[in-house]
Every structure is written in C-alpha cells, then in structure tokens.
Amino acid sequence: PRTILQWNVGSYRDISHESLSLFRLLEPHIEILVLGTGERVERLHPAMLKQMRECGIAVEVQDTPNACATFNFLTSEQRMVAAGLIPP
C-alpha cells in the first residue's frame, strides 16, 4: 500500500500498454489509477484506457499537480489507488 516504484516513462507519449502493465500487476489489486501527464492534461489512446477498465481499474488522467491532489484525497479515503506521475 505504501510503495514507491520507478516508472520508466518520461512523457505522456511514453505511456503504453506495456508501461501500464505495472499497475495491473500490483498486489493488492488497485481500483483507481491516477495519471499525471505533466503541466497539461494529455489525451491517452482510448484502447489503453479500455484495457485498464477491462482489468477492473478506473483511470483518471489529469495534469500532475491535480493528480497529486486527487491521489492524496483518494488515499485519505482508504481507496486502493496508485499514481503514475510525470513531473511538470
């Protein structure tokens, strides 16, 4: 629950099915993935988001400062959440 892993993603363009596979492997299973895409909210390919939903993981895409706030809020509610954050 309180683990920090290095995610090999430098920009939102690096987010792929393979890079998201890390979040599908986490135990305990997460219910929400908050993605911070840098200074701006960037659109991700719908197929990647669909794949995560099919695995039972909702994905929230935001700019990184807001993603941090969302992650902290969900954590305070004891939700099973993970964050993938790209520095702004």
PDB file of C-alpha atoms in Angstrom:
ATOM      1  CA  PRO A   1       0.000   0.000   0.000  1.00  0.00           C
ATOM      2  CA  ARG A   2       2.824   2.484   0.663  1.00  0.00           C
ATOM      3  CA  THR A   3       5.257   1.555  -2.088  1.00  0.00           C
ATOM      4  CA  ILE A   4       7.159   3.802  -4.483  1.00  0.00           C
ATOM      5  CA  LEU A   5       8.319   2.322  -7.772  1.00  0.00           C
ATOM      6  CA  GLN A   6      10.239   3.914 -10.584  1.00  0.00           C
ATOM      7  CA  TRP A   7       8.077   4.114 -13.691  1.00  0.00           C
ATOM      8  CA  ASN A   8      10.126   4.251 -16.887  1.00  0.00           C
ATOM      9  CA  VAL A   9       8.044   6.985 -18.527  1.00  0.00           C
ATOM     10  CA  GLY A  10       9.480  10.374 -19.454  1.00  0.00           C
ATOM     11  CA  SER A  11       6.448  11.954 -21.114  1.00  0.00           C
ATOM     12  CA  TYR A  12       2.813  11.118 -21.811  1.00  0.00           C
ATOM     13  CA  ARG A  13       3.931   9.836 -25.231  1.00  0.00           C
ATOM     14  CA  ASP A  14       5.757   7.009 -23.425  1.00  0.00           C
ATOM     15  CA  ILE A  15       2.568   5.712 -21.799  1.00  0.00           C
ATOM     16  CA  SER A  16       1.732   2.433 -23.499  1.00  0.00           C
ATOM     17  CA  HIS A  17       0.050  -0.906 -22.867  1.00  0.00           C
ATOM     18  CA  GLU A  18       3.433  -2.155 -21.667  1.00  0.00           C
ATOM     19  CA  SER A  19       4.104   0.732 -19.270  1.00  0.00           C
ATOM     20  CA  LEU A  20       0.602   0.404 -17.809  1.00  0.00           C
ATOM     21  CA  SER A  21       1.127  -3.329 -17.203  1.00  0.00           C
ATOM     22  CA  LEU A  22       2.990  -2.415 -13.985  1.00  0.00           C
ATOM     23  CA  PHE A  23      -0.275  -1.200 -12.474  1.00  0.00           C
ATOM     24  CA  ARG A  24      -2.144  -4.359 -13.430  1.00  0.00           C
ATOM     25  CA  LEU A  25       0.427  -6.442 -11.524  1.00  0.00           C
ATOM     26  CA  LEU A  26       0.246  -4.599  -8.207  1.00  0.00           C
ATOM     27  CA  GLU A  27      -0.929  -6.502  -5.139  1.00  0.00           C
ATOM     28  CA  PRO A  28      -3.255  -5.772  -3.552  1.00  0.00           C
ATOM     29  CA  HIS A  29      -5.177  -5.023  -6.736  1.00  0.00           C
ATOM     30  CA  ILE A  30      -5.816  -1.303  -7.256  1.00  0.00           C
ATOM     31  CA  GLU A  31      -9.213   0.078  -8.184  1.00  0.00           C
ATOM     32  CA  ILE A  32      -8.119   3.502  -9.456  1.00  0.00           C
ATOM     33  CA  LEU A  33      -5.040   4.687 -11.331  1.00  0.00           C
ATOM     34  CA  VAL A  34      -4.411   8.426 -11.299  1.00  0.00           C
ATOM     35  CA  LEU A  35      -2.146   9.509 -14.152  1.00  0.00           C
ATOM     36  CA  GLY A  36      -0.428  12.894 -14.034  1.00  0.00           C
ATOM     37  CA  THR A  37       0.642  13.833 -17.557  1.00  0.00           C
ATOM     38  CA  GLY A  38       2.831  16.849 -16.741  1.00  0.00           C
ATOM     39  CA  GLU A  39       1.870  20.503 -16.969  1.00  0.00           C
ATOM     40  CA  ARG A  40      -1.235  19.799 -19.056  1.00  0.00           C
ATOM     41  CA  VAL A  41      -3.860  17.106 -19.299  1.00  0.00           C
ATOM     42  CA  GLU A  42      -2.931  14.982 -22.309  1.00  0.00           C
ATOM     43  CA  ARG A  43      -5.239  12.574 -24.107  1.00  0.00           C
ATOM     44  CA  LEU A  44      -4.306   8.916 -23.988  1.00  0.00           C
ATOM     45  CA  HIS A  45      -5.279   6.366 -26.598  1.00  0.00           C
ATOM     46  CA  PRO A  46      -8.784   5.067 -25.784  1.00  0.00           C
ATOM     47  CA  ALA A  47      -7.667   1.443 -26.249  1.00  0.00           C
ATOM     48  CA  MET A  48      -5.242   1.789 -23.323  1.00  0.00           C
ATOM     49  CA  LEU A  49      -7.954   3.156 -21.066  1.00  0.00           C
ATOM     50  CA  LYS A  50     -10.358   0.424 -22.189  1.00  0.00           C
ATOM     51  CA  GLN A  51      -7.783  -2.260 -21.414  1.00  0.00           C
ATOM     52  CA  MET A  52      -7.380  -0.930 -17.876  1.00  0.00           C
ATOM     53  CA  ARG A  53     -11.168  -0.798 -17.353  1.00  0.00           C
ATOM     54  CA  GLU A  54     -11.415  -4.404 -18.523  1.00  0.00           C
ATOM     55  CA  CYS A  55      -8.913  -5.286 -15.778  1.00  0.00           C
ATOM     56  CA  GLY A  56     -11.136  -3.552 -13.220  1.00  0.00           C
ATOM     57  CA  ILE A  57      -9.013  -0.411 -12.915  1.00  0.00           C
ATOM     58  CA  ALA A  58     -10.546   3.025 -13.450  1.00  0.00           C
ATOM     59  CA  VAL A  59      -8.113   5.582 -14.882  1.00  0.00           C
ATOM     60  CA  GLU A  60      -8.211   9.291 -14.067  1.00  0.00           C
ATOM     61  CA  VAL A  61      -5.966  11.437 -16.309  1.00  0.00           C
ATOM     62  CA  GLN A  62      -5.050  14.907 -15.007  1.00  0.00           C
ATOM     63  CA  ASP A  63      -2.209  17.384 -15.028  1.00  0.00           C
ATOM     64  CA  THR A  64       0.364  16.294 -12.449  1.00  0.00           C
ATOM     65  CA  PRO A  65      -0.371  18.850  -9.696  1.00  0.00           C
ATOM     66  CA  ASN A  66      -4.069  17.921  -9.725  1.00  0.00           C
ATOM     67  CA  ALA A  67      -3.235  14.219  -9.997  1.00  0.00           C
ATOM     68  CA  CYS A  68      -1.178  14.503  -6.797  1.00  0.00           C
ATOM     69  CA  ALA A  69      -4.098  16.146  -5.009  1.00  0.00           C
ATOM     70  CA  THR A  70      -6.529  13.503  -6.280  1.00  0.00           C
ATOM     71  CA  PHE A  71      -4.182  10.699  -5.231  1.00  0.00           C
ATOM     72  CA  ASN A  72      -3.839  12.160  -1.736  1.00  0.00           C
ATOM     73  CA  PHE A  73      -7.599  12.577  -1.397  1.00  0.00           C
ATOM     74  CA  LEU A  74      -8.333   9.012  -2.521  1.00  0.00           C
ATOM     75  CA  THR A  75      -5.623   7.678  -0.211  1.00  0.00           C
ATOM     76  CA  SER A  76      -7.171   9.551   2.711  1.00  0.00           C
ATOM     77  CA  GLU A  77     -10.444   7.748   1.912  1.00  0.00           C
ATOM     78  CA  GLN A  78      -8.606   4.400   2.188  1.00  0.00           C
ATOM     79  CA  ARG A  79      -9.176   3.656  -1.514  1.00  0.00           C
ATOM     80  CA  MET A  80      -6.905   1.204  -3.339  1.00  0.00           C
ATOM     81  CA  VAL A  81      -5.216   3.745  -5.594  1.00  0.00           C
ATOM     82  CA  ALA A  82      -1.946   4.127  -7.460  1.00  0.00           C
ATOM     83  CA  ALA A  83      -0.455   7.112  -9.262  1.00  0.00           C
ATOM     84  CA  GLY A  84       1.737   7.371 -12.324  1.00  0.00           C
ATOM     85  CA  LEU A  85       3.206  10.849 -12.248  1.00  0.00           C
ATOM     86  CA  ILE A  86       5.231  12.677 -14.892  1.00  0.00           C
ATOM     87  CA  PRO A  87       6.927  15.790 -13.475  1.00  0.00           C
ATOM     88  CA  PRO A  88       5.574  19.074 -14.878  1.00  0.00           C
TER      89      PRO A  88
END
